[in-house]
C-alpha positions as a printed NumPy array, in Angstrom:
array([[  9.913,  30.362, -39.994],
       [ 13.606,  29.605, -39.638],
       [ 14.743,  29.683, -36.306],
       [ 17.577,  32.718, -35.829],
       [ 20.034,  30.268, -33.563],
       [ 19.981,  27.278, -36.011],
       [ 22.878,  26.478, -38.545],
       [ 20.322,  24.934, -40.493],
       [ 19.01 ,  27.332, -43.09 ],
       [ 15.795,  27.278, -44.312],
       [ 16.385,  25.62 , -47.593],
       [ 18.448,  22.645, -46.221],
       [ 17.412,  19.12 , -47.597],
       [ 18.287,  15.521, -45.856],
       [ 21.674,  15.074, -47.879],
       [ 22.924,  18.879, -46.326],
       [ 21.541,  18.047, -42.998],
       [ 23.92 ,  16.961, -40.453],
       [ 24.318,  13.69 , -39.611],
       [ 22.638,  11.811, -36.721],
       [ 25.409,  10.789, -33.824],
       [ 23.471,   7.705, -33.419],
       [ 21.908,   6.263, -35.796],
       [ 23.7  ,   8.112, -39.36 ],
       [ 20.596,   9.237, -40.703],
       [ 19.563,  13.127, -41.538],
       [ 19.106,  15.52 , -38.581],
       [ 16.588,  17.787, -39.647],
       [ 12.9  ,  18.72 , -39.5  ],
       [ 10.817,  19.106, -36.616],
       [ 11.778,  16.151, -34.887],
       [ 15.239,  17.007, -34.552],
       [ 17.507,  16.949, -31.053],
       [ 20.881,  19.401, -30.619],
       [ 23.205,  18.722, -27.536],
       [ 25.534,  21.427, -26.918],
       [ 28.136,  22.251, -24.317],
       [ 31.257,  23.593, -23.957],
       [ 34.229,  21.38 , -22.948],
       [ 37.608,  22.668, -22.211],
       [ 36.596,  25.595, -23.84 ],
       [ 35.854,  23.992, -27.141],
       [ 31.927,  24.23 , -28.323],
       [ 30.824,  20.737, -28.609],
       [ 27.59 ,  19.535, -30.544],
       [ 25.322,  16.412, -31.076],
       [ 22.873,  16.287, -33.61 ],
       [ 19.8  ,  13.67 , -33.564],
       [ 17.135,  12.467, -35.856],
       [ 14.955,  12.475, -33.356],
       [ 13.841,  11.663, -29.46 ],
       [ 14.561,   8.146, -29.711],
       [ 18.475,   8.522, -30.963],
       [ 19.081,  11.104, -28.363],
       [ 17.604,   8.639, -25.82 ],
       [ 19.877,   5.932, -26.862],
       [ 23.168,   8.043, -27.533],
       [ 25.899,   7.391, -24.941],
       [ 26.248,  10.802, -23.258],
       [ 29.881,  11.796, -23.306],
       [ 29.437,  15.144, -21.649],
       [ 31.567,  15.901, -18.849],
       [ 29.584,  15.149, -15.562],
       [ 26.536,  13.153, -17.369],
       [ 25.287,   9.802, -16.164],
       [ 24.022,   8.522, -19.631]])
């Protein structure tokens, strides 16, 4: 089932993926992380590989402690 709110359609592969903002590597699959916000009313987004990256990703929201 593809999930209706994703920009990743159902046939996307690791080299159309989008890119991991820590570590490089393909941000797909079930593992995958999305950050989203809005920041001076621009829509800002984060993609991650997985749990780990998003742990270890410098959080440059506005407000966040990480």
């Amino acid at each position: 089932m593809v999930d209706p709110t994703s920009d990743l359609e159902e046939d996307v592969d690791e080299d159309s993926a989008p890119r991991c903002d820590a570590c490089g590597g393909a941000a797909f699959g079930v593992g995958r992380r999305t950050l989203t916000w809005i920041d001076d009313g621009e829509l800002r987004r984060r993609h991650f590989c997985g749990q780990a990256c998003r742990d270890e990703w410098t959080d440059e929201r506005p407000g966040a402690s990480g």
